[in-house]
CSV table of C-alpha atoms in Angstrom, one decimal:
chain,number,residue,atom,x,y,z
A,1,MET,CA,94.9,109.0,90.7
A,2,LEU,CA,96.2,108.8,94.2
A,3,GLY,CA,95.8,105.0,94.4
A,4,THR,CA,97.0,104.3,90.9
A,5,GLY,CA,99.9,106.7,91.5
A,6,VAL,CA,101.1,105.0,94.7
A,7,MET,CA,100.7,101.5,93.2
A,8,ILE,CA,102.6,102.3,90.0
A,9,GLY,CA,105.3,104.0,92.0
A,10,ALA,CA,105.9,101.0,94.3
A,11,GLY,CA,105.5,98.1,91.9
A,12,ILE,CA,106.4,98.0,88.4
A,13,PHE,CA,109.9,99.5,88.3
A,14,ALA,CA,111.8,97.3,90.7
A,15,LEU,CA,109.5,94.2,91.1
A,16,THR,CA,109.5,93.0,87.5
A,17,GLY,CA,113.1,91.8,87.6
A,18,GLN,CA,112.9,90.4,91.2
A,19,MET,CA,109.8,88.4,90.2
A,20,ALA,CA,111.5,87.1,87.1
A,21,GLN,CA,114.4,86.0,89.3
A,22,MET,CA,112.0,84.0,91.5
A,23,THR,CA,109.7,82.4,88.9
A,24,GLY,CA,111.5,82.6,85.6
A,25,ALA,CA,109.4,83.3,82.4
A,26,LEU,CA,106.2,83.0,84.3
A,27,PHE,CA,106.5,86.4,86.0
A,28,PRO,CA,103.8,88.1,83.9
A,29,LEU,CA,101.4,85.4,85.2
A,30,ALA,CA,102.5,86.1,88.8
A,31,PHE,CA,101.4,89.7,88.3
A,32,LEU,CA,97.9,88.4,87.2
A,33,ALA,CA,97.8,86.0,90.1
A,34,ALA,CA,98.5,88.9,92.4
A,35,ALA,CA,95.7,90.9,90.8
A,36,VAL,CA,93.2,88.1,91.5
A,37,ILE,CA,94.3,87.9,95.2
A,38,VAL,CA,94.1,91.7,95.6
A,39,SER,CA,90.6,91.7,94.0
A,40,PHE,CA,89.4,89.4,96.8
A,41,SER,CA,91.2,91.5,99.3
A,42,ALA,CA,89.7,94.7,98.1
A,43,TYR,CA,86.2,93.5,99.0
A,44,SER,CA,86.6,93.9,102.7
A,45,TYR,CA,88.1,97.4,102.4
A,46,ILE,CA,85.3,98.5,100.0
A,47,LYS,CA,82.6,97.2,102.3
A,48,ILE,CA,84.0,98.9,105.4
A,49,SER,CA,84.7,102.2,103.6
A,50,ASN,CA,81.1,102.2,102.2
A,51,THR,CA,79.8,101.9,105.7
A,52,TRP,CA,82.2,104.2,107.6
A,53,PRO,CA,84.2,106.4,105.3
A,54,SER,CA,86.9,108.3,107.2
A,55,ALA,CA,90.4,109.8,106.9
A,56,GLY,CA,91.6,107.2,109.4
A,57,GLY,CA,91.7,104.5,106.7
A,58,ILE,CA,93.1,101.1,107.9
A,59,GLY,CA,93.7,102.3,111.5
A,60,MET,CA,90.0,103.1,111.8
A,61,TYR,CA,89.0,99.8,110.1
A,62,LEU,CA,91.0,97.8,112.6
A,63,HIS,CA,89.5,99.9,115.5
A,64,LYS,CA,86.0,99.1,114.3
A,65,ALA,CA,86.8,95.4,114.3
A,66,TYR,CA,88.9,95.0,117.4
A,67,GLY,CA,88.4,98.2,119.6
A,68,ASN,CA,91.1,99.6,121.8
A,69,ARG,CA,93.0,96.3,122.0
A,70,LEU,CA,96.3,94.8,121.0
A,71,PRO,CA,95.2,93.4,117.6
A,72,THR,CA,94.3,97.0,116.5
A,73,ALA,CA,97.6,98.6,117.6
A,74,PHE,CA,99.7,95.6,116.4
A,75,ASN,CA,98.2,95.3,112.9
A,76,ALA,CA,98.0,99.1,112.4
A,77,LEU,CA,101.7,99.3,113.2
A,78,LEU,CA,102.5,96.5,110.8
A,79,MET,CA,100.7,98.5,108.1
A,80,TYR,CA,102.6,101.6,109.2
A,81,PHE,CA,106.0,99.8,108.9
A,82,SER,CA,105.0,98.2,105.6
A,83,MET,CA,104.2,101.6,104.2
A,84,VAL,CA,107.5,103.1,105.5
A,85,ILE,CA,109.3,100.1,104.0
A,86,ALA,CA,107.5,100.9,100.7
A,87,GLN,CA,109.0,104.4,100.8
A,88,SER,CA,112.5,103.0,101.2
A,89,PHE,CA,111.8,100.6,98.4
A,90,LEU,CA,110.8,103.6,96.2
A,91,ALA,CA,113.8,105.6,97.3
A,92,ARG,CA,116.3,102.9,96.3
A,93,THR,CA,114.4,102.3,93.0
A,94,PHE,CA,114.8,106.0,92.3
A,95,GLY,CA,118.6,105.7,92.9
A,96,SER,CA,118.9,102.6,90.7
A,97,TYR,CA,117.1,104.2,87.8
A,98,THR,CA,118.8,107.6,88.1
A,99,MET,CA,122.3,105.9,88.0
A,100,GLN,CA,121.4,104.4,84.6
A,101,LEU,CA,121.9,107.9,83.2
A,102,PHE,CA,125.5,107.7,84.3
A,103,GLY,CA,126.2,104.1,83.3
A,104,GLY,CA,125.1,102.4,86.5
A,105,ASP,CA,126.4,102.3,90.0
A,106,GLU,CA,129.5,100.0,90.1
A,107,SER,CA,130.5,101.1,93.6
A,108,GLY,CA,127.0,100.6,95.1
A,109,GLY,CA,127.3,103.8,97.1
A,110,MET,CA,125.3,106.2,95.0
A,111,VAL,CA,121.9,104.4,95.1
A,112,PRO,CA,121.4,104.8,98.8
A,113,ILE,CA,122.7,108.4,98.7
A,114,LEU,CA,120.2,109.4,96.0
A,115,GLY,CA,117.4,107.6,97.8
A,116,VAL,CA,118.1,109.4,101.1
A,117,SER,CA,118.2,112.7,99.2
A,118,LEU,CA,114.8,112.1,97.7
A,119,ILE,CA,113.2,111.3,101.0
A,120,LEU,CA,114.6,114.5,102.5
A,121,VAL,CA,113.2,116.5,99.6
A,122,ALA,CA,109.8,114.8,100.0
A,123,PHE,CA,109.9,115.7,103.7
A,124,LEU,CA,110.4,119.4,102.9
A,125,VAL,CA,107.5,119.3,100.5
A,126,ASN,CA,105.3,117.6,103.1
A,127,LEU,CA,106.1,120.4,105.6
A,128,GLN,CA,104.4,122.8,103.2
A,129,GLY,CA,100.9,121.2,103.8
A,130,ASN,CA,98.1,119.3,102.1
A,131,ARG,CA,97.3,121.5,99.1
A,132,MET,CA,100.9,121.5,97.9
A,133,ILE,CA,101.2,117.7,98.2
A,134,GLN,CA,98.0,117.0,96.4
A,135,GLY,CA,98.8,119.3,93.5
A,136,VAL,CA,102.3,117.9,93.0
A,137,ALA,CA,101.2,114.3,93.4
A,138,SER,CA,98.3,114.7,90.9
A,139,PHE,CA,100.5,116.3,88.3
A,140,ILE,CA,103.2,113.6,88.6
A,141,GLY,CA,100.5,110.9,88.6
A,142,VAL,CA,99.1,112.0,85.2
A,143,LEU,CA,102.7,112.2,83.7
A,144,LYS,CA,103.9,108.8,84.9
A,145,ILE,CA,100.7,106.8,84.0
A,146,GLY,CA,100.8,108.3,80.5
A,147,GLY,CA,104.5,107.6,80.3
A,148,ILE,CA,104.2,104.0,81.4
A,149,LEU,CA,101.4,103.3,79.0
A,150,ILE,CA,103.5,104.7,76.1
A,151,PHE,CA,106.4,102.5,77.3
A,152,GLY,CA,104.2,99.3,77.3
A,153,LEU,CA,102.6,100.0,74.0
A,154,VAL,CA,105.8,101.0,72.1
A,155,GLY,CA,107.7,98.1,73.7
A,156,LEU,CA,105.1,95.6,72.4
A,157,TRP,CA,104.9,97.4,69.0
A,158,ILE,CA,108.6,97.2,68.2
A,159,ALA,CA,109.2,93.8,69.8
A,160,ASP,CA,110.1,91.1,67.2
A,161,SER,CA,107.3,89.0,68.6
A,162,ILE,CA,105.0,89.3,71.6
A,163,SER,CA,105.8,86.1,73.3
A,164,VAL,CA,106.8,84.8,76.6
A,165,ASP,CA,108.3,81.3,76.7
A,166,PHE,CA,106.2,79.6,79.3
A,167,SER,CA,107.3,76.1,78.2
A,168,SER,CA,110.7,76.4,80.0
A,169,PRO,CA,110.3,78.3,83.2
A,170,GLY,CA,113.7,76.9,84.3
A,171,ASP,CA,114.7,75.9,87.9
A,172,ALA,CA,112.7,78.9,89.2
A,173,GLY,CA,109.4,77.5,88.0
A,174,ALA,CA,108.5,75.5,91.2
A,175,ALA,CA,105.2,76.2,92.9
A,176,GLY,CA,106.8,77.8,96.0
A,177,ASN,CA,108.8,80.2,93.8
A,178,PHE,CA,105.6,81.1,91.9
A,179,LEU,CA,103.8,81.8,95.2
A,180,GLY,CA,106.8,83.9,96.3
A,181,ALA,CA,106.7,86.0,93.1
A,182,THR,CA,102.9,86.4,93.5
A,183,ALA,CA,103.5,87.7,97.0
A,184,LEU,CA,105.9,90.3,95.6
A,185,GLY,CA,103.4,91.1,92.9
A,186,ILE,CA,100.9,92.0,95.7
A,187,LEU,CA,103.3,94.8,96.8
A,188,ALA,CA,102.7,96.3,93.3
A,189,PHE,CA,98.9,96.5,94.1
A,190,LYS,CA,98.8,97.3,97.8
A,191,GLY,CA,98.8,101.0,97.1
A,192,PHE,CA,95.0,100.9,96.7
A,193,THR,CA,94.8,100.9,100.6
A,194,THR,CA,95.9,104.6,100.5
A,195,ILE,CA,92.5,105.4,98.9
A,196,THR,CA,90.9,104.4,102.2
A,197,ASN,CA,92.4,107.5,103.9
A,198,SER,CA,90.5,109.9,101.6
A,199,GLY,CA,87.0,109.1,103.1
A,200,SER,CA,86.7,112.6,104.6
A,201,GLU,CA,87.7,114.5,101.4
A,202,VAL,CA,85.9,112.6,98.6
A,203,LYS,CA,82.4,113.7,97.5
A,204,ASP,CA,79.8,110.9,98.3
A,205,PRO,CA,82.5,108.7,99.9
A,206,LYS,CA,80.1,105.8,100.6
A,207,ARG,CA,79.9,105.3,96.9
A,208,ASN,CA,83.1,106.8,95.5
A,209,VAL,CA,85.9,105.3,97.8
A,210,GLY,CA,84.9,101.8,96.7
A,211,ARG,CA,84.6,102.8,93.1
A,212,ALA,CA,88.1,104.4,93.2
A,213,ILE,CA,89.6,101.2,94.6
A,214,VAL,CA,88.1,99.0,91.8
A,215,ILE,CA,89.1,101.5,89.1
A,216,SER,CA,92.7,101.8,90.3
A,217,ILE,CA,93.2,98.0,90.6
A,218,ALA,CA,91.7,97.5,87.1
A,219,ALA,CA,93.9,100.2,85.6
A,220,CYS,CA,97.1,98.7,87.2
A,221,VAL,CA,96.2,95.2,85.9
A,222,VAL,CA,96.1,96.6,82.3
A,223,ILE,CA,99.3,98.6,82.8
A,224,TYR,CA,101.3,95.8,84.5
A,225,THR,CA,100.3,93.2,81.9
A,226,LEU,CA,101.4,95.6,79.1
A,227,VAL,CA,104.7,96.3,80.7
A,228,GLY,CA,105.4,92.7,81.8
A,229,PHE,CA,105.0,91.5,78.2
A,230,ALA,CA,106.9,94.4,76.8
A,231,VAL,CA,109.9,93.6,79.1
A,232,ALA,CA,109.7,89.9,78.4
A,233,SER,CA,109.5,90.5,74.6
A,234,ASN,CA,112.6,92.7,74.5
A,235,LEU,CA,115.0,91.1,77.1
A,236,SER,CA,116.0,87.4,77.6
A,237,LEU,CA,115.2,86.0,81.1
A,238,ALA,CA,118.9,86.2,82.0
A,239,GLU,CA,119.0,89.9,81.1
A,240,ILE,CA,115.8,90.6,83.1
A,241,ILE,CA,117.4,89.0,86.2
A,242,GLU,CA,120.8,90.6,85.7
A,243,THR,CA,119.1,94.1,85.5
A,244,ARG,CA,116.5,93.4,88.1
A,245,ASP,CA,116.7,96.7,89.9
A,246,TYR,CA,116.2,98.7,86.7
A,247,SER,CA,114.7,96.2,84.2
A,248,LEU,CA,112.4,98.7,82.4
A,249,ALA,CA,115.3,100.9,81.5
A,250,ALA,CA,117.2,97.9,80.3
A,251,ALA,CA,114.3,96.7,78.2
A,252,ALA,CA,114.1,100.1,76.5
A,253,ARG,CA,117.7,100.1,75.4
A,254,PRO,CA,117.8,97.4,72.8
A,255,ALA,CA,114.5,98.5,71.4
A,256,LEU,CA,114.9,102.3,71.1
A,257,GLY,CA,118.4,103.1,72.2
A,258,GLU,CA,119.6,105.7,74.7
A,259,TYR,CA,116.7,108.1,74.2
A,260,ALA,CA,114.3,105.4,75.4
A,261,VAL,CA,116.5,104.8,78.4
A,262,TRP,CA,116.3,108.5,79.3
A,263,PHE,CA,112.6,108.5,78.8
A,264,THR,CA,112.1,105.4,81.0
A,265,VAL,CA,114.5,106.8,83.7
A,266,ALA,CA,112.6,110.1,83.7
A,267,ILE,CA,109.2,108.3,84.2
A,268,ALA,CA,110.8,106.1,87.0
A,269,MET,CA,112.2,109.2,88.7
A,270,MET,CA,108.8,110.9,88.6
A,271,ALA,CA,106.9,107.8,89.6
A,272,THR,CA,109.1,107.0,92.6
A,273,ALA,CA,109.2,110.7,93.7
A,274,GLY,CA,105.4,111.1,93.5
A,275,GLY,CA,104.9,107.8,95.3
A,276,ILE,CA,107.1,108.8,98.2
A,277,LEU,CA,105.5,112.2,98.4
A,278,ALA,CA,101.9,110.7,98.7
A,279,SER,CA,103.1,107.8,100.9
A,280,ILE,CA,104.8,110.0,103.5
A,281,PHE,CA,101.7,112.2,103.7
A,282,ALA,CA,99.3,109.2,104.2
A,283,VAL,CA,101.6,107.3,106.6
A,284,SER,CA,102.3,110.2,108.9
A,285,ARG,CA,98.6,110.9,109.1
A,286,MET,CA,97.9,107.3,110.0
A,287,LEU,CA,100.5,107.4,112.8
A,288,ALA,CA,99.1,110.7,114.1
A,289,MET,CA,95.6,109.2,114.3
A,290,LEU,CA,96.9,106.1,116.2
A,291,THR,CA,98.7,108.5,118.6
A,292,GLU,CA,95.5,110.5,119.2
A,293,MET,CA,93.5,107.3,119.8
A,294,LYS,CA,96.1,106.5,122.5
A,295,LEU,CA,97.1,103.3,120.7
A,296,VAL,CA,100.8,104.0,120.3
A,297,PRO,CA,103.3,105.6,122.6
A,298,HIS,CA,104.4,109.1,121.6
A,299,ARG,CA,107.4,111.3,122.6
A,300,HIS,CA,107.9,114.9,121.5
A,301,PHE,CA,111.7,114.8,122.0
A,302,GLY,CA,111.5,118.6,122.4
A,303,MET,CA,110.1,119.2,118.9
A,304,PRO,CA,107.6,122.1,118.4
A,305,GLY,CA,104.4,121.8,116.4
A,306,SER,CA,101.5,119.4,116.0
A,307,ILE,CA,101.5,115.6,116.5
A,308,GLN,CA,101.4,115.1,112.8
A,309,LYS,CA,104.6,117.1,112.3
A,310,HIS,CA,106.2,114.8,114.9
A,311,THR,CA,104.9,111.6,113.2
A,312,LEU,CA,106.2,113.0,109.9
A,313,VAL,CA,109.7,113.3,111.4
A,314,TYR,CA,109.6,109.7,112.8
A,315,THR,CA,108.3,108.4,109.5
A,316,VAL,CA,111.1,110.1,107.5
A,317,ALA,CA,113.8,109.1,110.0
A,318,LEU,CA,112.8,105.4,109.8
A,319,GLY,CA,112.7,105.6,106.0
A,320,LEU,CA,116.2,107.1,105.9
A,321,ILE,CA,117.6,104.2,108.0
A,322,LEU,CA,116.0,101.5,105.9
A,323,THR,CA,117.1,103.2,102.6
A,324,ALA,CA,120.7,103.6,103.8
A,325,PHE,CA,121.2,100.0,105.1
A,326,PHE,CA,118.9,97.5,103.3
A,327,ASP,CA,118.9,96.4,99.7
A,328,LEU,CA,115.8,96.3,97.5
A,329,SER,CA,115.0,92.6,97.8
A,330,ARG,CA,115.2,92.6,101.6
A,331,ILE,CA,113.1,95.8,101.9
A,332,ALA,CA,110.5,94.2,99.6
A,333,ALA,CA,110.5,91.0,101.7
A,334,LEU,CA,109.9,92.8,105.0
A,335,GLY,CA,107.1,94.8,103.4
A,336,ILE,CA,105.2,91.9,102.0
A,337,VAL,CA,105.3,89.8,105.3
A,338,PHE,CA,104.0,92.8,107.4
A,339,TYR,CA,101.3,93.7,104.8
A,340,LEU,CA,99.9,90.2,104.4
A,341,ILE,CA,99.6,89.6,108.1
A,342,MET,CA,97.8,93.0,108.5
A,343,ASP,CA,95.6,92.1,105.5
A,344,ILE,CA,94.5,88.8,107.1
A,345,ALA,CA,93.6,90.7,110.3
A,346,ILE,CA,91.3,93.0,108.3
A,347,HIS,CA,89.5,90.1,106.6
A,348,TRP,CA,89.2,88.2,110.0
A,349,GLY,CA,87.8,91.4,111.5
A,350,VAL,CA,85.1,91.6,108.8
A,351,LEU,CA,84.3,87.8,109.1
A,352,ARG,CA,84.2,87.6,112.9
A,353,TYR,CA,83.0,91.0,114.0
A,354,LEU,CA,81.7,93.3,111.3
A,355,ARG,CA,80.0,91.1,108.8
A,356,GLU,CA,76.4,92.1,109.6
A,357,ASP,CA,77.3,95.8,110.1
A,358,VAL,CA,78.9,96.1,106.7
A,359,GLN,CA,76.6,93.6,105.0
A,360,ALA,CA,79.4,91.4,103.7
A,361,LYS,CA,79.1,87.9,102.3
A,362,ALA,CA,81.2,85.5,104.4
A,363,TRP,CA,82.8,83.5,101.6
A,364,VAL,CA,84.7,86.5,100.0
A,365,PRO,CA,86.9,87.4,103.1
A,366,ALA,CA,87.2,83.7,103.8
A,367,ILE,CA,88.8,83.1,100.4
A,368,ALA,CA,90.9,86.3,100.8
A,369,ILE,CA,92.3,84.8,104.0
A,370,LEU,CA,93.1,81.5,102.4
A,371,LEU,CA,94.8,83.1,99.4
A,372,ASP,CA,96.8,85.4,101.7
A,373,LEU,CA,98.0,82.5,103.8
A,374,LEU,CA,98.9,80.5,100.7
A,375,VAL,CA,101.2,83.2,99.3
A,376,LEU,CA,102.6,84.2,102.7
A,377,GLY,CA,103.5,80.5,103.3
A,378,GLY,CA,105.1,80.2,99.9
A,379,PHE,CA,107.0,83.4,100.3
A,380,VAL,CA,108.3,82.6,103.8
A,381,TRP,CA,109.3,79.1,102.7
A,382,LEU,CA,111.2,80.6,99.8
A,383,LYS,CA,113.0,83.2,101.9
A,384,LEU,CA,113.9,80.7,104.6
A,385,ASN,CA,115.8,78.7,101.9
A,386,THR,CA,117.4,81.7,100.3
A,387,ASP,CA,117.6,84.6,102.8
A,388,PRO,CA,116.6,83.5,106.4
A,389,PHE,CA,118.0,86.7,107.9
A,390,VAL,CA,115.2,88.8,106.5
A,391,ILE,CA,112.5,86.4,108.0
A,392,GLY,CA,114.4,86.6,111.3
A,393,VAL,CA,114.3,90.4,111.2
A,394,ALA,CA,110.5,90.3,110.4
A,395,VAL,CA,109.8,87.9,113.3
A,396,VAL,CA,111.9,89.9,115.8
A,397,THR,CA,110.3,93.2,114.8
A,398,MET,CA,106.8,91.7,115.2
A,399,ILE,CA,107.6,90.3,118.6
A,400,ALA,CA,109.1,93.7,119.7
A,401,ILE,CA,105.9,95.5,118.4
A,402,ALA,CA,103.6,93.1,120.3
A,403,VAL,CA,105.5,93.3,123.6
A,404,VAL,CA,105.9,97.1,123.5
A,405,GLU,CA,102.3,97.6,122.6
A,406,GLN,CA,101.0,95.2,125.2
A,407,ILE,CA,103.0,97.1,128.0
A,408,PHE,CA,101.8,100.5,126.6
A,409,LEU,CA,98.1,99.5,126.4
A,410,LYS,CA,98.3,98.0,130.0
A,411,LYS,CA,99.8,101.2,131.3
A,412,SER,CA,97.2,103.3,129.5
A,413,GLU,CA,94.4,101.2,130.9
A,414,ASN,CA,95.8,101.4,134.5
A,415,SER,CA,96.2,105.2,134.3
A,416,ARG,CA,92.6,105.5,132.9
A,417,GLN,CA,91.3,103.4,135.8
A,418,SER,CA,93.2,105.3,138.4
A,419,GLY,CA,92.0,108.5,136.8
A,420,HIS,CA,88.4,107.3,137.3
A,421,GLU,CA,89.0,106.1,140.8
A,422,LYS,CA,90.6,109.4,142.2
A,423,PRO,CA,87.5,111.6,141.7
A,424,HIS,CA,85.4,108.7,143.0
A,425,GLU,CA,87.4,108.6,146.3
A,426,HIS,CA,87.3,112.4,146.5
A,427,ASN,CA,83.5,112.3,146.3
A,428,HIS,CA,83.3,110.0,149.3
């Protein structure tokens, strides 16, 4: 439920329209292509979690492969930032859908305000502790998965014909655009990685973490395919692109009128709120673990409480800034670049260092790396032609992370060595 909940929260509500804008009528196929790539990706995560289940999730996986070195810290922080970006993506999606109850957001000012408000509420719930979060997230998860299934089935049932016009994908049908849309589709599935954080809480984790990953990806493939065809059958391509930030609500309107819009908006609000709640919880835990492993710098800034409370504050503050100042397509672009680079590092770690420990077959992570490189290349090429600024931001951010981490790890190593030397000199 946790994995499926995070996936559905991030993906389906805002990505459908953006993918249609990139690749025309082929967007349901881009979702399926993303599912194939994620299936290869999941293999490495399942193999490591079966061998070393832990609450550390991806941070621990990277540490097993690369040790206390720059690749571990750099890629773990890329994952951290991609998850914070996903929260901002959810928050703005929440704002876009909520405003459909009031006829849209002509001024463009209310969407970020609603998004920021949602993150603050999720922060307050997270301060209450684990049990509260798990209870709320599970309840919302059941409601939204049921609701989206109803949307997909009813949408297909009342459509004049279940058809997607693949014969005329339009100008957007080029291979680069399809790869770009597939990369965005991967964002709709990457929530499965949050399951890796539950290794210390699940019964029989060596068996069940991997099974949960497979089940949640399979469930999302079914749900996304249903919804993709329901949207494509009820809206023209031009309408899907025009309403790209809230295309599910727009698809409900011609089919079932305003009540259906309210129903869809209610599911979207629950899905995004539940996704943010679970994501803030997982991300702040991951940053706290990296801090305790002495892999990232940490400042208290005079705050009381545990390290995890501090990392919760940092995570929320960063999410608020992104939500306030970046639009949906740019937030998604940053998230996918960071995620794919981190994903490649995980597969390379399995291939190069962990293959015998986790008993993995070499060809699966090798194919996963090739597929990741293919979609990353297509996506970057597309964005360089349409929005080079966002690729510039991604590159500058990655260089900054690498430089700061290299300096920090060097200092930590020097202080450790001098710490060893002092008692040694004293003994003499």
